[in-house]
Amino acid sequence: MLTDFYTVETVAGQDEEYTCVIRLNPEHNVYKGHFPGMPVVPGVCMLRIVKECVSMVLNTPMRFQAINSCKFLSVVNPLEHGILTFAFSLGNTNRLQAIVSAGETTVLKLKATIVAE
């Protein structure tokens, strides 16, 4: 589904604190339906990217067991904000806290429990 939706620019982190910088593909087919003439990154796609970033840094497929809090604070137009920063921390009890930013604007705050698939 998200084939070619984004590319990972950088991954960094240590001591349970990580940052993934991704570049959105504004030409992806998702934007033809969401929404024509005014593309918006679907919230579910941002959640999927969070899950994939966590899976990448842990080197194992992960899934959300529970989402305790998920706040979408701003829409993301891939033509205006093609680069997103996914900053997240993982506690030893699989507690995930993530903040997604487009430039200086926070677009998503997430608290969840994540487990191996």
PDB file of C-alpha atoms in Angstrom:
ATOM      1  CA  MET A   1       0.000   0.000   0.000  1.00  0.00           C
ATOM      2  CA  LEU A   2       2.670   2.528   0.951  1.00  0.00           C
ATOM      3  CA  THR A   3       5.162   1.446  -1.685  1.00  0.00           C
ATOM      4  CA  ASP A   4       7.058   4.570  -2.723  1.00  0.00           C
ATOM      5  CA  PHE A   5       4.996   6.740  -0.332  1.00  0.00           C
ATOM      6  CA  TYR A   6       8.136   7.946   1.425  1.00  0.00           C
ATOM      7  CA  THR A   7      11.869   7.390   1.666  1.00  0.00           C
ATOM      8  CA  VAL A   8      13.987   7.380   4.796  1.00  0.00           C
ATOM      9  CA  GLU A   9      16.588  10.147   4.715  1.00  0.00           C
ATOM     10  CA  THR A  10      18.283   9.542   8.082  1.00  0.00           C
ATOM     11  CA  VAL A  11      17.957   7.404  11.187  1.00  0.00           C
ATOM     12  CA  ALA A  12      19.746   8.298  14.402  1.00  0.00           C
ATOM     13  CA  GLY A  13      19.468   7.469  18.043  1.00  0.00           C
ATOM     14  CA  GLN A  14      20.701   5.862  21.193  1.00  0.00           C
ATOM     15  CA  ASP A  15      19.544   5.143  24.726  1.00  0.00           C
ATOM     16  CA  GLU A  16      15.931   4.586  23.652  1.00  0.00           C
ATOM     17  CA  GLU A  17      15.685   8.014  21.898  1.00  0.00           C
ATOM     18  CA  TYR A  18      15.472   7.955  18.092  1.00  0.00           C
ATOM     19  CA  THR A  19      14.866  10.257  15.149  1.00  0.00           C
ATOM     20  CA  CYS A  20      13.878   9.278  11.619  1.00  0.00           C
ATOM     21  CA  VAL A  21      13.729  11.906   8.901  1.00  0.00           C
ATOM     22  CA  ILE A  22      11.601  10.921   5.937  1.00  0.00           C
ATOM     23  CA  ARG A  23      10.881  12.487   2.562  1.00  0.00           C
ATOM     24  CA  LEU A  24       7.315  12.235   1.304  1.00  0.00           C
ATOM     25  CA  ASN A  25       6.560  11.458  -2.343  1.00  0.00           C
ATOM     26  CA  PRO A  26       3.968  14.107  -3.332  1.00  0.00           C
ATOM     27  CA  GLU A  27       3.273  12.197  -6.564  1.00  0.00           C
ATOM     28  CA  HIS A  28       2.008   9.064  -4.767  1.00  0.00           C
ATOM     29  CA  ASN A  29      -1.419   7.748  -5.786  1.00  0.00           C
ATOM     30  CA  VAL A  30      -2.770   8.181  -2.221  1.00  0.00           C
ATOM     31  CA  TYR A  31      -3.008  11.924  -2.835  1.00  0.00           C
ATOM     32  CA  LYS A  32      -5.279  11.482  -5.852  1.00  0.00           C
ATOM     33  CA  GLY A  33      -8.066  10.575  -3.444  1.00  0.00           C
ATOM     34  CA  HIS A  34      -6.871  12.390  -0.315  1.00  0.00           C
ATOM     35  CA  PHE A  35      -7.535  15.045  -1.635  1.00  0.00           C
ATOM     36  CA  PRO A  36      -7.503  16.042  -5.320  1.00  0.00           C
ATOM     37  CA  GLY A  37      -6.050  19.534  -5.690  1.00  0.00           C
ATOM     38  CA  MET A  38      -5.191  19.749  -1.978  1.00  0.00           C
ATOM     39  CA  PRO A  39      -3.122  16.723  -0.975  1.00  0.00           C
ATOM     40  CA  VAL A  40      -3.080  15.791   2.718  1.00  0.00           C
ATOM     41  CA  VAL A  41      -1.058  13.010   4.322  1.00  0.00           C
ATOM     42  CA  PRO A  42      -3.612  10.588   5.825  1.00  0.00           C
ATOM     43  CA  GLY A  43      -3.267  10.164   9.574  1.00  0.00           C
ATOM     44  CA  VAL A  44      -3.238   6.398   9.256  1.00  0.00           C
ATOM     45  CA  CYS A  45      -0.204   6.714   6.960  1.00  0.00           C
ATOM     46  CA  MET A  46       1.657   8.737   9.582  1.00  0.00           C
ATOM     47  CA  LEU A  47       0.885   6.044  12.163  1.00  0.00           C
ATOM     48  CA  ARG A  48       2.172   3.419   9.751  1.00  0.00           C
ATOM     49  CA  ILE A  49       5.404   5.369   9.252  1.00  0.00           C
ATOM     50  CA  VAL A  50       5.868   5.569  13.042  1.00  0.00           C
ATOM     51  CA  LYS A  51       5.437   1.787  13.271  1.00  0.00           C
ATOM     52  CA  GLU A  52       7.860   1.219  10.394  1.00  0.00           C
ATOM     53  CA  CYS A  53      10.477   3.561  11.902  1.00  0.00           C
ATOM     54  CA  VAL A  54      10.270   1.741  15.236  1.00  0.00           C
ATOM     55  CA  SER A  55      10.530  -1.610  13.446  1.00  0.00           C
ATOM     56  CA  MET A  56      13.584  -0.345  11.571  1.00  0.00           C
ATOM     57  CA  VAL A  57      15.505   0.811  14.651  1.00  0.00           C
ATOM     58  CA  LEU A  58      14.621  -2.338  16.617  1.00  0.00           C
ATOM     59  CA  ASN A  59      15.355  -4.545  13.607  1.00  0.00           C
ATOM     60  CA  THR A  60      12.134  -6.524  14.137  1.00  0.00           C
ATOM     61  CA  PRO A  61       8.560  -6.126  12.842  1.00  0.00           C
ATOM     62  CA  MET A  62       6.410  -4.304  15.385  1.00  0.00           C
ATOM     63  CA  ARG A  63       2.705  -3.533  15.766  1.00  0.00           C
ATOM     64  CA  PHE A  64       0.623  -1.291  17.969  1.00  0.00           C
ATOM     65  CA  GLN A  65      -0.884  -3.193  20.876  1.00  0.00           C
ATOM     66  CA  ALA A  66      -2.689  -0.126  22.204  1.00  0.00           C
ATOM     67  CA  ILE A  67      -2.835   3.543  21.321  1.00  0.00           C
ATOM     68  CA  ASN A  68      -3.320   5.495  24.528  1.00  0.00           C
ATOM     69  CA  SER A  69      -3.286   8.968  23.021  1.00  0.00           C
ATOM     70  CA  CYS A  70      -3.101  10.143  19.417  1.00  0.00           C
ATOM     71  CA  LYS A  71      -3.412  13.830  18.589  1.00  0.00           C
ATOM     72  CA  PHE A  72      -3.232  15.105  15.037  1.00  0.00           C
ATOM     73  CA  LEU A  73      -2.375  18.768  15.504  1.00  0.00           C
ATOM     74  CA  SER A  74      -1.952  19.990  11.923  1.00  0.00           C
ATOM     75  CA  VAL A  75      -2.536  18.732   8.398  1.00  0.00           C
ATOM     76  CA  VAL A  76       0.484  17.912   6.261  1.00  0.00           C
ATOM     77  CA  ASN A  77       0.442  18.935   2.626  1.00  0.00           C
ATOM     78  CA  PRO A  78       3.324  17.010   0.960  1.00  0.00           C
ATOM     79  CA  LEU A  79       3.800  19.827  -1.548  1.00  0.00           C
ATOM     80  CA  GLU A  80       4.505  22.291   1.273  1.00  0.00           C
ATOM     81  CA  HIS A  81       6.168  19.985   3.807  1.00  0.00           C
ATOM     82  CA  GLY A  82       7.961  17.186   2.006  1.00  0.00           C
ATOM     83  CA  ILE A  83      10.243  16.372   4.940  1.00  0.00           C
ATOM     84  CA  LEU A  84       8.894  15.008   8.245  1.00  0.00           C
ATOM     85  CA  THR A  85      10.836  14.287  11.421  1.00  0.00           C
ATOM     86  CA  PHE A  86       9.683  11.351  13.543  1.00  0.00           C
ATOM     87  CA  ALA A  87      11.182  11.635  17.038  1.00  0.00           C
ATOM     88  CA  PHE A  88      10.327   8.845  19.439  1.00  0.00           C
ATOM     89  CA  SER A  89      11.361   7.204  22.666  1.00  0.00           C
ATOM     90  CA  LEU A  90      10.886   3.621  23.765  1.00  0.00           C
ATOM     91  CA  GLY A  91      10.650   2.591  27.379  1.00  0.00           C
ATOM     92  CA  ASN A  92      11.628  -0.855  28.602  1.00  0.00           C
ATOM     93  CA  THR A  93       7.920  -1.745  28.887  1.00  0.00           C
ATOM     94  CA  ASN A  94       7.337  -1.178  25.151  1.00  0.00           C
ATOM     95  CA  ARG A  95       5.893   2.262  25.855  1.00  0.00           C
ATOM     96  CA  LEU A  96       6.263   4.452  22.798  1.00  0.00           C
ATOM     97  CA  GLN A  97       6.091   8.226  22.749  1.00  0.00           C
ATOM     98  CA  ALA A  98       6.380   9.911  19.374  1.00  0.00           C
ATOM     99  CA  ILE A  99       6.278  13.434  18.033  1.00  0.00           C
ATOM    100  CA  VAL A 100       6.069  14.068  14.299  1.00  0.00           C
ATOM    101  CA  SER A 101       7.116  17.467  12.993  1.00  0.00           C
ATOM    102  CA  ALA A 102       6.977  19.265   9.662  1.00  0.00           C
ATOM    103  CA  GLY A 103       9.643  21.911  10.026  1.00  0.00           C
ATOM    104  CA  GLU A 104       8.899  23.797  13.235  1.00  0.00           C
ATOM    105  CA  THR A 105       5.280  22.592  13.352  1.00  0.00           C
ATOM    106  CA  THR A 106       4.298  19.588  15.474  1.00  0.00           C
ATOM    107  CA  VAL A 107       1.750  17.599  13.487  1.00  0.00           C
ATOM    108  CA  LEU A 108       1.275  14.471  15.618  1.00  0.00           C
ATOM    109  CA  LYS A 109       1.721  13.428  19.246  1.00  0.00           C
ATOM    110  CA  LEU A 110       1.379   9.758  20.049  1.00  0.00           C
ATOM    111  CA  LYS A 111       1.548   7.579  23.156  1.00  0.00           C
ATOM    112  CA  ALA A 112       1.190   3.865  22.552  1.00  0.00           C
ATOM    113  CA  THR A 113       2.254   0.377  23.511  1.00  0.00           C
ATOM    114  CA  ILE A 114       4.106  -1.429  20.761  1.00  0.00           C
ATOM    115  CA  VAL A 115       4.953  -5.140  20.583  1.00  0.00           C
ATOM    116  CA  ALA A 116       6.690  -7.515  18.209  1.00  0.00           C
ATOM    117  CA  GLU A 117       4.510  -9.025  15.502  1.00  0.00           C
TER     118      GLU A 117
END
